[in-house]
MMTF fields as JSON, N, C-alpha, C and O atoms, coordinates in Angstrom:
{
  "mmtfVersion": "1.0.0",
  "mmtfProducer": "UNKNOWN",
  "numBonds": 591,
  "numAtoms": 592,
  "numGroups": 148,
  "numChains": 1,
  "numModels": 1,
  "chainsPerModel": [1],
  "groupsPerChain": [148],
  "chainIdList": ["A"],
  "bondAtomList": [4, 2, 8, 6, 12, 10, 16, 14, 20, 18, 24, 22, 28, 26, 32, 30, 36, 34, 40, 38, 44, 42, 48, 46, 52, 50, 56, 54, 60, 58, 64, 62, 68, 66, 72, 70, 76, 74, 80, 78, 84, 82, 88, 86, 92, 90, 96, 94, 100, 98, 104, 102, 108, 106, 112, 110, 116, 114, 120, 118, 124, 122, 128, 126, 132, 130, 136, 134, 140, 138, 144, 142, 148, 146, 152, 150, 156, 154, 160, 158, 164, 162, 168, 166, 172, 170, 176, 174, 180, 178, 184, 182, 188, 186, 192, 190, 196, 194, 200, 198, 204, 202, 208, 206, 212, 210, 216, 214, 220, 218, 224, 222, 228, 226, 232, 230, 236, 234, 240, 238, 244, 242, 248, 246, 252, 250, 256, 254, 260, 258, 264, 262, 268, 266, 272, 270, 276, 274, 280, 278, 284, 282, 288, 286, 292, 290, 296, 294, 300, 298, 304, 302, 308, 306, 312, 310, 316, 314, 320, 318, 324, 322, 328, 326, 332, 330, 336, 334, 340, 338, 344, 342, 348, 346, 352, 350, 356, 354, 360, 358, 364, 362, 368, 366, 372, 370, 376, 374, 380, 378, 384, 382, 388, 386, 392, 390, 396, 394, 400, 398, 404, 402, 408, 406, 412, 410, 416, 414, 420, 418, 424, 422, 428, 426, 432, 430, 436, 434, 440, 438, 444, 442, 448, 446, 452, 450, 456, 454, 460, 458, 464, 462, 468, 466, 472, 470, 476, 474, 480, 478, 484, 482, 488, 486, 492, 490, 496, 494, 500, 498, 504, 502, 508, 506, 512, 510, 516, 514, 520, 518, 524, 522, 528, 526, 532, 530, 536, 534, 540, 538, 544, 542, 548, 546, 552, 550, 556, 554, 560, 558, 564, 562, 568, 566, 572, 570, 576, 574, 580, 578, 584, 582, 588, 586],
  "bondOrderList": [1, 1, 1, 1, 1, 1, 1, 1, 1, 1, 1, 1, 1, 1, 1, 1, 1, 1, 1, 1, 1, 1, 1, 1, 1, 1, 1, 1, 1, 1, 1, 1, 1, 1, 1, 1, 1, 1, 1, 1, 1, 1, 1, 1, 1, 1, 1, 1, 1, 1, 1, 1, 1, 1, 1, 1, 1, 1, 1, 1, 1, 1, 1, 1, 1, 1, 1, 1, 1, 1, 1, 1, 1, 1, 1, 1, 1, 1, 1, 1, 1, 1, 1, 1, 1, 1, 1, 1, 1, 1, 1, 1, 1, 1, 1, 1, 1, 1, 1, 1, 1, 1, 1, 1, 1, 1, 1, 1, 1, 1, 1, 1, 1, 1, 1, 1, 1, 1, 1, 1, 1, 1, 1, 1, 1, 1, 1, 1, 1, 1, 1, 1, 1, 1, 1, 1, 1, 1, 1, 1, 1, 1, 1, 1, 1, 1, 1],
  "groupList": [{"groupName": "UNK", "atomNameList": ["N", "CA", "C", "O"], "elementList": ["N", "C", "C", "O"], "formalChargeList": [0, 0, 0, 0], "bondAtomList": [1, 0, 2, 1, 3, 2], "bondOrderList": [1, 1, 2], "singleLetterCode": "X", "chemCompType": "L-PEPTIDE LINKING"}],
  "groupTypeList": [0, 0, 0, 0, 0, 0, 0, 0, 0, 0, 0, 0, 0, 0, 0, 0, 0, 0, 0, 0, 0, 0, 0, 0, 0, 0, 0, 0, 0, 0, 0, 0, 0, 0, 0, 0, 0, 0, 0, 0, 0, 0, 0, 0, 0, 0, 0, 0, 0, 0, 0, 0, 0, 0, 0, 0, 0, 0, 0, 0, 0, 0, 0, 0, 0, 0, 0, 0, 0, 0, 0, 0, 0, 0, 0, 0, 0, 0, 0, 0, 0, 0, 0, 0, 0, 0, 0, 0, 0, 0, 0, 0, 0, 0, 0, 0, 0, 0, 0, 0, 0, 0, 0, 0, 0, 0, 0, 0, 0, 0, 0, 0, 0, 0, 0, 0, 0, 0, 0, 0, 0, 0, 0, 0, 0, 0, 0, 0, 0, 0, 0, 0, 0, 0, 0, 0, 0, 0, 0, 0, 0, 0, 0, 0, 0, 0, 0, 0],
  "groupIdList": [1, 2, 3, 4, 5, 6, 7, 8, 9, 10, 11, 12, 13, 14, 15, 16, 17, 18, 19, 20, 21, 22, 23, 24, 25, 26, 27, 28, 29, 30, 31, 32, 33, 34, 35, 36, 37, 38, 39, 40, 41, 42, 43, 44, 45, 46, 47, 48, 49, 50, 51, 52, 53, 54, 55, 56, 57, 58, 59, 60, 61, 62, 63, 64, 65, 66, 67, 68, 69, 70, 71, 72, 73, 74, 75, 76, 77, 78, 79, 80, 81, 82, 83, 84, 85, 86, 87, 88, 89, 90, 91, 92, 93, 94, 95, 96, 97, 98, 99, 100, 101, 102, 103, 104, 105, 106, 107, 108, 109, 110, 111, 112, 113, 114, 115, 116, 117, 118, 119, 120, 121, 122, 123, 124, 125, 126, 127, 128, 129, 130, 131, 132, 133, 134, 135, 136, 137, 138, 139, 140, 141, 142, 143, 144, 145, 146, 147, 148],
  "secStructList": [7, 7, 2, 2, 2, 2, 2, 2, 2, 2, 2, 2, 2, 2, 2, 2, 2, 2, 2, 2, 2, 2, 2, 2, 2, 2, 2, 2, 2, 2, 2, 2, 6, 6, 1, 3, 3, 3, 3, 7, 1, 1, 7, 7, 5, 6, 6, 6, 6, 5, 7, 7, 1, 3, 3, 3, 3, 3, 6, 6, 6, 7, 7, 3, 3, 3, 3, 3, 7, 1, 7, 7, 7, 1, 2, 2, 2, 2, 2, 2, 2, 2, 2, 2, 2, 2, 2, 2, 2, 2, 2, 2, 2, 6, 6, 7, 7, 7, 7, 1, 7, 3, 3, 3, 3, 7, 7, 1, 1, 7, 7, 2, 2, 2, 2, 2, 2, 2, 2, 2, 2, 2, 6, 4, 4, 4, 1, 1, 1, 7, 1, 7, 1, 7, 7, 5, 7, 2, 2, 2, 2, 2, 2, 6, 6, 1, 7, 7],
  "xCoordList": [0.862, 0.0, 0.908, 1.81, 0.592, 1.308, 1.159, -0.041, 1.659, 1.906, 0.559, -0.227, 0.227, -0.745, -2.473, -3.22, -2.503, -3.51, -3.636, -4.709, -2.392, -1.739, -2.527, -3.43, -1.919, -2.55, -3.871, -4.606, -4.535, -5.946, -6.792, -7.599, -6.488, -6.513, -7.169, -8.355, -5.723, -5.376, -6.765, -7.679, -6.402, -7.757, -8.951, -9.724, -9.189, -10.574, -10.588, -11.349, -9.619, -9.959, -9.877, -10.847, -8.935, -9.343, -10.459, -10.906, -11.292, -12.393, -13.475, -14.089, -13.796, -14.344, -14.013, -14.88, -13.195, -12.631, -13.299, -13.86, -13.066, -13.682, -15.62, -16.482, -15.747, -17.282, -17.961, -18.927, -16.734, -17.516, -17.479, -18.183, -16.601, -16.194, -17.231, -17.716, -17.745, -18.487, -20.241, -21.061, -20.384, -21.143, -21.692, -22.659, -20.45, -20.401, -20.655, -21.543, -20.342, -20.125, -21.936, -22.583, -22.522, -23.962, -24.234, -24.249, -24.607, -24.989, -24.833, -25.573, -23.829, -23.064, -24.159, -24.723, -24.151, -25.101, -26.926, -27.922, -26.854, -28.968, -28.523, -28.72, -27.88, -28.008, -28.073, -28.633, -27.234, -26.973, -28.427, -28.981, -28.839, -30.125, -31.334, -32.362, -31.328, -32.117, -33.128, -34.221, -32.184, -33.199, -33.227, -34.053, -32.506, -31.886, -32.031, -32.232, -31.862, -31.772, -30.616, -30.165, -29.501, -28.303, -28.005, -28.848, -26.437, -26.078, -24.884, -24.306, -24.535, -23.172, -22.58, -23.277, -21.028, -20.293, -19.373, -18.81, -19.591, -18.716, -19.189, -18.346, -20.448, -20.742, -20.595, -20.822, -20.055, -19.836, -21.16, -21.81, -21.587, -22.536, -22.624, -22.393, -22.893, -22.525, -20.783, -20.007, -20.611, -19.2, -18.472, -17.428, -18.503, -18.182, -17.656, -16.602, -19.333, -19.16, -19.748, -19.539, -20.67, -21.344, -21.023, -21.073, -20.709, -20.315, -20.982, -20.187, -21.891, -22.152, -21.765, -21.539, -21.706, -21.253, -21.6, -20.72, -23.008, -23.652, -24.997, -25.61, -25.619, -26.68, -27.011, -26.271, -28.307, -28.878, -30.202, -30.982, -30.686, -31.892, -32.531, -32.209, -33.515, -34.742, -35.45, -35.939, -35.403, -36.881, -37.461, -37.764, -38.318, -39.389, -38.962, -39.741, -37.844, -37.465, -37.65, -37.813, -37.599, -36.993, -35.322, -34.397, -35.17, -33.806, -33.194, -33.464, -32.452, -31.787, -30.449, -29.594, -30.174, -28.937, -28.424, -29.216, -27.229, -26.663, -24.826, -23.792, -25.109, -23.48, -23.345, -24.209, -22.362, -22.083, -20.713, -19.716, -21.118, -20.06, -19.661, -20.76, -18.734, -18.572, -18.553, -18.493, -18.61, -19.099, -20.009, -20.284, -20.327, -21.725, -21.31, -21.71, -20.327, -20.312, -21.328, -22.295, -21.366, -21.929, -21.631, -22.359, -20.511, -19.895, -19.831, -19.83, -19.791, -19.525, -20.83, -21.013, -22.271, -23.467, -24.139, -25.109, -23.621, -23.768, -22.336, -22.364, -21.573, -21.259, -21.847, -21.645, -22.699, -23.447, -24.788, -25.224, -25.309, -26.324, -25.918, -26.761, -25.005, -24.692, -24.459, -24.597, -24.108, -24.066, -25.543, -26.009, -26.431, -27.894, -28.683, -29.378, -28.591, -29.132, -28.613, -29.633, -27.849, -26.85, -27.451, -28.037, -27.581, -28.064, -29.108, -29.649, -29.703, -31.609, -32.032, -32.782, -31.0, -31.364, -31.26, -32.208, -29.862, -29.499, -30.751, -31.436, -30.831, -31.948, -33.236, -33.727, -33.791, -34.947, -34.974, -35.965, -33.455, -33.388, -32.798, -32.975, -31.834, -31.233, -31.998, -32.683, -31.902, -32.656, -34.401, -35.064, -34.614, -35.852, -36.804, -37.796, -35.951, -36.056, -36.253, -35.882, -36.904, -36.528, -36.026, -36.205, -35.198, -34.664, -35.216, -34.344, -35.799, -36.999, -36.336, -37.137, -34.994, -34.173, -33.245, -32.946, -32.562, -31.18, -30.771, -31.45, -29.856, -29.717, -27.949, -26.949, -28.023, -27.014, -26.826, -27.632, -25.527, -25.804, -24.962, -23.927, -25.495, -24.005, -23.51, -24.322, -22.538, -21.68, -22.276, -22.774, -22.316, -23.148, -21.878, -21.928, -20.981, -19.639, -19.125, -18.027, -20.584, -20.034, -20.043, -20.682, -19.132, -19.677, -20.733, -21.176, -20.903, -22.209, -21.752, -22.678, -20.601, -20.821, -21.362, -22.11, -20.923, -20.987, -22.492, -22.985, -23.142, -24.542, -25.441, -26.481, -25.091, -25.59, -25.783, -26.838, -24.412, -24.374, -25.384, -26.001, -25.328, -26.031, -27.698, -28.432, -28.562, -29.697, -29.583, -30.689, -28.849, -28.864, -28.706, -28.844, -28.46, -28.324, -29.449, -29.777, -30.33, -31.58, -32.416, -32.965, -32.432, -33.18, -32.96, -33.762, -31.662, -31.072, -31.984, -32.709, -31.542, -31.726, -33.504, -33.976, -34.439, -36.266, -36.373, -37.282, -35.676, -35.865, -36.379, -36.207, -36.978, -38.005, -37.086, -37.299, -35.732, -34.879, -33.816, -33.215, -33.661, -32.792, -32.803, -33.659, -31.844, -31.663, -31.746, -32.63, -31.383, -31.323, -32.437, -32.432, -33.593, -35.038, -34.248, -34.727, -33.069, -33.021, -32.007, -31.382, -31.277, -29.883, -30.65, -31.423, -30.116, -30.451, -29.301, -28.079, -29.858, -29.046, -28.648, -28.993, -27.933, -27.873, -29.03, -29.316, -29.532, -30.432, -31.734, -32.485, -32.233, -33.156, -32.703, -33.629, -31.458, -31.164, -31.684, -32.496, -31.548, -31.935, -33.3, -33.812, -34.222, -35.42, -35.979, -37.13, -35.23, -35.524, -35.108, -35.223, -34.67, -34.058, -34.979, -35.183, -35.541, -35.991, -37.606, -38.431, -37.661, -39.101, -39.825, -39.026, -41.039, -41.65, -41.592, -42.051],
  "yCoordList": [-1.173, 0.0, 1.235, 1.418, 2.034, 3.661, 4.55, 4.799, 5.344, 6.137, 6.935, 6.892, 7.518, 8.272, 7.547, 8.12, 6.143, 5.288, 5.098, 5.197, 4.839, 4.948, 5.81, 5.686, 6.73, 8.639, 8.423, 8.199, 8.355, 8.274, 6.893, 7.043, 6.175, 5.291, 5.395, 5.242, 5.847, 6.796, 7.11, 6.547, 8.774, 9.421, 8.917, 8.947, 8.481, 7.206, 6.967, 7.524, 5.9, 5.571, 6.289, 6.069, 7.236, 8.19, 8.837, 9.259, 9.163, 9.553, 9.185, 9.83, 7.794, 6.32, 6.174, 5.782, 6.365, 6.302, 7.155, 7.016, 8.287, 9.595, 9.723, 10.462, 9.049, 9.208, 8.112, 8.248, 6.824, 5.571, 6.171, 5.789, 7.253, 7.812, 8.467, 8.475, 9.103, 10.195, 9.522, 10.101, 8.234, 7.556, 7.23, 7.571, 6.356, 5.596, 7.264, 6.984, 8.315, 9.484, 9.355, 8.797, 9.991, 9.616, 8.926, 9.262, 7.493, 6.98, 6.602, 6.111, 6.929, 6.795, 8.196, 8.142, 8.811, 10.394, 9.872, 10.178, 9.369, 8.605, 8.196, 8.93, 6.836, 6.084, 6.847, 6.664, 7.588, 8.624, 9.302, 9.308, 9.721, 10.434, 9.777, 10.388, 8.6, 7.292, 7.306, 6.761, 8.294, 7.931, 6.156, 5.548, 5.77, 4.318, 3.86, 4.558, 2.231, 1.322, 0.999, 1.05, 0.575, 0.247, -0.083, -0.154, -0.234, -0.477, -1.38, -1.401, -2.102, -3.056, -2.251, -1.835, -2.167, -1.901, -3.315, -4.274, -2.815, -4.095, -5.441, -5.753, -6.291, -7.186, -8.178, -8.033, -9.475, -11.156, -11.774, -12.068, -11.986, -12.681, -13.971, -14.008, -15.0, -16.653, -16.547, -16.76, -16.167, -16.365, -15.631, -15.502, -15.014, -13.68, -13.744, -13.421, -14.499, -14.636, -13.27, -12.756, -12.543, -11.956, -10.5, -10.376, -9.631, -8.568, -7.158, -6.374, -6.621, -5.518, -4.345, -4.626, -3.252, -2.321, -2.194, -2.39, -1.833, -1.887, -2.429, -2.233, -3.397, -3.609, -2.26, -1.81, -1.981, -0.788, -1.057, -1.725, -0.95, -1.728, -0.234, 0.438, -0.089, 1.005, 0.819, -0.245, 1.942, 1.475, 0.967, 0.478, 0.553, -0.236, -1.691, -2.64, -1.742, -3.521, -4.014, -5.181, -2.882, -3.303, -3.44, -3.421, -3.521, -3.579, -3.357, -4.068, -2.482, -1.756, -2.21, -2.161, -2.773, -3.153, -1.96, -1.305, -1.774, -0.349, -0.865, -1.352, -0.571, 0.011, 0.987, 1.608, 1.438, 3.409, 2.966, 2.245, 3.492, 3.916, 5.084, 5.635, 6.076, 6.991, 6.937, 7.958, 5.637, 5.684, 4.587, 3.482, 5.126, 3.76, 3.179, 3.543, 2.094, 1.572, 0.503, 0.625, -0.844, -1.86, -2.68, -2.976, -3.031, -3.947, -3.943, -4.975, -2.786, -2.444, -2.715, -3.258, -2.097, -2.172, -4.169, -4.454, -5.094, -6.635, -7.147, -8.184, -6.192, -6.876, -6.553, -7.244, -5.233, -5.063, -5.828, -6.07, -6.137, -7.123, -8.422, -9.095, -8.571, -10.261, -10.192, -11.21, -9.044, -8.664, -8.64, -9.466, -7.627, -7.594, -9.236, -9.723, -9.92, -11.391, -11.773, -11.908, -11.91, -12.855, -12.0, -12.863, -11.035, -10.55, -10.851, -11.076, -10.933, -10.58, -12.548, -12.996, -13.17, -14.817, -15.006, -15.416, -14.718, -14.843, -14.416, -15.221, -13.041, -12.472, -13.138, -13.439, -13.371, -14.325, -15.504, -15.829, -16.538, -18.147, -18.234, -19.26, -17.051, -17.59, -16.695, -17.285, -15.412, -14.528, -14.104, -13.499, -14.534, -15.057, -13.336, -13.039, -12.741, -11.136, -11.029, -11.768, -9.968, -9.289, -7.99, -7.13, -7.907, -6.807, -5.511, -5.45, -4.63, -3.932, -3.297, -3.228, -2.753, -2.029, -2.606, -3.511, -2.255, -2.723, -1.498, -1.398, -0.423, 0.389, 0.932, 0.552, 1.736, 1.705, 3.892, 4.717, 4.246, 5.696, 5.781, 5.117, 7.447, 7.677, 9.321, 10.244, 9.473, 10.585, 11.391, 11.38, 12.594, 14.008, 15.251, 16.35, 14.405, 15.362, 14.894, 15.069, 14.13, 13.59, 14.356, 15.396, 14.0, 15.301, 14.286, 13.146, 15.762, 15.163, 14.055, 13.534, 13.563, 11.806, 10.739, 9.797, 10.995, 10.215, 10.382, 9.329, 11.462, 11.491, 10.95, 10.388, 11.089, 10.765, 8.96, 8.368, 8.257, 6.935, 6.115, 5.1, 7.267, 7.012, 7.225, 6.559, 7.999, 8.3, 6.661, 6.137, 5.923, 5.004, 3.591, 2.447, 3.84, 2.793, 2.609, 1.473, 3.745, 3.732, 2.7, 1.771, 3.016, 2.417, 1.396, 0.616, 1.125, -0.689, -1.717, -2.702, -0.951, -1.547, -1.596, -1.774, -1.441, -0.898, -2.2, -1.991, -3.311, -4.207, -5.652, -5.695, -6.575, -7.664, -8.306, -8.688, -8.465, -9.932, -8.877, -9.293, -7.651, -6.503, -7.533, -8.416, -7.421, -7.987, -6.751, -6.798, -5.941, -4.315, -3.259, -2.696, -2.51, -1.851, -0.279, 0.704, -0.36, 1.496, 1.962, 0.932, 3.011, 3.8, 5.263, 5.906, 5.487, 6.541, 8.106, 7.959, 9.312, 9.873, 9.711, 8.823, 10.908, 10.289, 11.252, 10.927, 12.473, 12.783, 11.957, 12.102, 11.009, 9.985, 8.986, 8.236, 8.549, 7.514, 8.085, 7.282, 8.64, 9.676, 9.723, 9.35, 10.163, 9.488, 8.562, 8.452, 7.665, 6.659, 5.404, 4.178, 6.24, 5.631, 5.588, 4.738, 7.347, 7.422, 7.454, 7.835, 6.936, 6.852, 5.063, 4.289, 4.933, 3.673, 3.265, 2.159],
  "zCoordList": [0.0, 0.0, 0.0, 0.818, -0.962, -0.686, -0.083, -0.188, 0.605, 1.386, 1.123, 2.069, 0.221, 0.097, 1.082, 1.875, 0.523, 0.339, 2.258, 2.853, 2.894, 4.211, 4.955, 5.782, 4.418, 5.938, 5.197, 6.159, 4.278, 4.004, 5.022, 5.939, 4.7, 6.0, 6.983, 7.271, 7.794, 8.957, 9.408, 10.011, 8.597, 8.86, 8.793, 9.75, 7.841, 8.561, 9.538, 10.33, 9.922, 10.996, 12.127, 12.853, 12.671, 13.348, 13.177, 14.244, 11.967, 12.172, 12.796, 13.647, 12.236, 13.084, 14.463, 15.245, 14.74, 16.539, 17.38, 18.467, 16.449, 17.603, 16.896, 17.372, 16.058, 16.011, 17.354, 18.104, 17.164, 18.584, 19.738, 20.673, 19.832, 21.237, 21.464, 22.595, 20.509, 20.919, 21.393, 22.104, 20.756, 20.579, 22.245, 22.926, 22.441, 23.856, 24.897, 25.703, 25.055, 25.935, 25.892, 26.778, 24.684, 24.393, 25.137, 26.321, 24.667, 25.713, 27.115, 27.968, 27.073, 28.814, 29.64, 30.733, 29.098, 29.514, 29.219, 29.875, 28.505, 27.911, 29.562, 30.531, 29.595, 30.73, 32.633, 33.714, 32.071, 33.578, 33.787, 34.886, 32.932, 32.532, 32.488, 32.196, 32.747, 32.941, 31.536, 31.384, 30.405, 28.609, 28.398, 27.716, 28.896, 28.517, 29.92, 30.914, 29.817, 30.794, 30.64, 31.784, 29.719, 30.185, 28.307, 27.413, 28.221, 26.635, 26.872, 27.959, 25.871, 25.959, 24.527, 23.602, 24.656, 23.918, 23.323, 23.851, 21.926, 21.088, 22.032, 22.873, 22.001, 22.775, 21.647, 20.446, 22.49, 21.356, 21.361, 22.365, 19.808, 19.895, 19.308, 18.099, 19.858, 19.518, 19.409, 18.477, 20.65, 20.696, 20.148, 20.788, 19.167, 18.761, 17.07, 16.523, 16.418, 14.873, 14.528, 13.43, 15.712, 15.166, 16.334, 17.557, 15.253, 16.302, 16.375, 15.855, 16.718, 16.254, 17.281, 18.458, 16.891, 17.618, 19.165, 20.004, 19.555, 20.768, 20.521, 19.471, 21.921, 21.772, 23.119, 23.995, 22.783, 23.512, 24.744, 24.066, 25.762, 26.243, 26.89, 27.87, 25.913, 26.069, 27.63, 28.011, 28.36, 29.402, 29.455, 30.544, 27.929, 28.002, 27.817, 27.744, 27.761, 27.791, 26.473, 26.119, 25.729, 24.502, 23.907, 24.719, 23.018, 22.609, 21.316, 20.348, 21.275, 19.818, 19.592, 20.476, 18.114, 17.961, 16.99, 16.312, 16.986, 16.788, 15.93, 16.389, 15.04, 13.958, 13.698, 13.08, 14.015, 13.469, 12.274, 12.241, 11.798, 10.03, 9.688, 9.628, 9.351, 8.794, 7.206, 6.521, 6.68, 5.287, 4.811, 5.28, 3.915, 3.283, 1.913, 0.807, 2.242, 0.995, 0.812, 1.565, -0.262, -0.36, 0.688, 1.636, 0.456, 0.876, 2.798, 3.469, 3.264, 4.713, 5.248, 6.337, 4.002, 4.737, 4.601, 5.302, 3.855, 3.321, 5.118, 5.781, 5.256, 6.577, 8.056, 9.055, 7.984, 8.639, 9.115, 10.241, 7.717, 7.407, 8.373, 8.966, 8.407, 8.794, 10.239, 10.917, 10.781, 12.664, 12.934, 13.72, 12.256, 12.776, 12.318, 13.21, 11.188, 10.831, 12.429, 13.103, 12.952, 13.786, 15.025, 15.678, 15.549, 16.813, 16.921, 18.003, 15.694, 15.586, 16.308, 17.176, 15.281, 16.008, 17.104, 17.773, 17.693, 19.0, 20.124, 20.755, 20.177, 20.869, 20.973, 22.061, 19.847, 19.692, 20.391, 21.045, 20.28, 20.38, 21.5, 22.156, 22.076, 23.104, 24.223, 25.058, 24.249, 25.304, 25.402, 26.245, 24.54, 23.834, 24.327, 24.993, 23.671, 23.317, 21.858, 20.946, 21.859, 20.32, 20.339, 21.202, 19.015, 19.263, 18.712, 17.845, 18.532, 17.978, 16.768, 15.835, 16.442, 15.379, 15.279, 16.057, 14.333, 13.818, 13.116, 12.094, 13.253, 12.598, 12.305, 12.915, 11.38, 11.017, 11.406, 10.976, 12.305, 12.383, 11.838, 11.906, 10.533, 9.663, 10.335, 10.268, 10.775, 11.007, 10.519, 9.393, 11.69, 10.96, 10.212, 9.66, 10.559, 9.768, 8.132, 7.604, 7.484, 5.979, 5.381, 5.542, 4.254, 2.942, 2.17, 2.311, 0.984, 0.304, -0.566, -1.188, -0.777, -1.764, -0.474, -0.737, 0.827, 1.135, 1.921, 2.323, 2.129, 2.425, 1.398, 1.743, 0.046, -1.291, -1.079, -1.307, -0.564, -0.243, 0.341, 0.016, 1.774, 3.059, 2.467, 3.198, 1.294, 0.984, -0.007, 0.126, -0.722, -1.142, -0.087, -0.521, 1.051, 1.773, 2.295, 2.636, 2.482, 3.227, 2.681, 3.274, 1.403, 0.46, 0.207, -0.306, 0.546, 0.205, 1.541, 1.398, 2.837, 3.978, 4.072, 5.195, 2.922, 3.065, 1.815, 1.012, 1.604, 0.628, 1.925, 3.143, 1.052, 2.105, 2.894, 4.044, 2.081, 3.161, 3.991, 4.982, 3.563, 5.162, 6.031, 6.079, 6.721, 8.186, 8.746, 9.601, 8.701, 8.95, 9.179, 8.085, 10.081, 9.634, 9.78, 10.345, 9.177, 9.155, 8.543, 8.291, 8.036, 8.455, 8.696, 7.985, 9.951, 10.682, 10.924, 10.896, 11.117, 10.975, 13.483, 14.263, 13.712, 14.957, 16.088, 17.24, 15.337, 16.023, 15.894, 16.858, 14.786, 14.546, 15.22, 15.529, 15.677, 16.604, 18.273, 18.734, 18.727, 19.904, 19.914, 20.969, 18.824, 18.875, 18.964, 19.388, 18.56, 18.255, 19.688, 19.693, 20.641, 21.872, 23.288, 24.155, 22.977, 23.496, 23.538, 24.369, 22.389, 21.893, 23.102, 23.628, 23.186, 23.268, 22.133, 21.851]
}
């Protein structure tokens, strides 16, 4: 890989770092604030084939499974797909919960190709076999938390 391809990288992923950070502070504050009942960060599911970012547990004893992305490609949102398929069973078969969302939050610091992405992902994730019922922006996640 070249140097250029390298610090581009980088910055991704530092971008990604400080969007989870900011994520977890969020909810660490919902929870303090009693918006939330409690959240797991990066939790293993079936041992840890299936990983999704945080599972979330609403007041009402519901439960939100949660991936944050700073970009929307195909390919990132088809591996997303396969954390929420895999939480959504688990929950059902083993905790014999359901999980009410599966969503995907995209960074409110994108530019427009990649908001353009994120208006095409929506639409990907609103097809019959989604494992996925959203991509959300993060003030619609917040609603969506604190909603019944």
């Amino acid at each position: 890989m070249d140097k250029i391809a390298q610090k581009a990288n980088q910055a991704r992923s530092v971008r990604g770092g400080k969007f989870e950070t900011a994520l977890n502070e969020l909810f660490m504050t919902m929870k303090n604030e009693k918006k939330i009942k409690d959240f797991q960060f990066k939790p293993k599911i079936f041992e840890g084939e299936f990983n999704p970012d945080w599972v979330i547990e609403k007041n009402n004893g519901g439960f939100v499974c949660l991936d944050s992305t700073t970009t929307a490609r195909t390919d990132r949102l088809r591996g997303k797909q396969w954390d929420a398929y895999g939480t959504k069973l688990f929950y059902s078969k083993k905790k014999k919960k359901k999980i009410i969302a599966v969503v995907v939050v995209q960074d409110s610091e994108t530019n427009q190709k990649e908001k353009d992405n994120f208006r095409r992902c929506k639409s990907r994730v609103m097809l019959p076999h989604s494992a996925l019922n959203g991509v959300v922006s993060l003030n619609e996640l917040v609603v969506l938390l604190e909603g019944n």
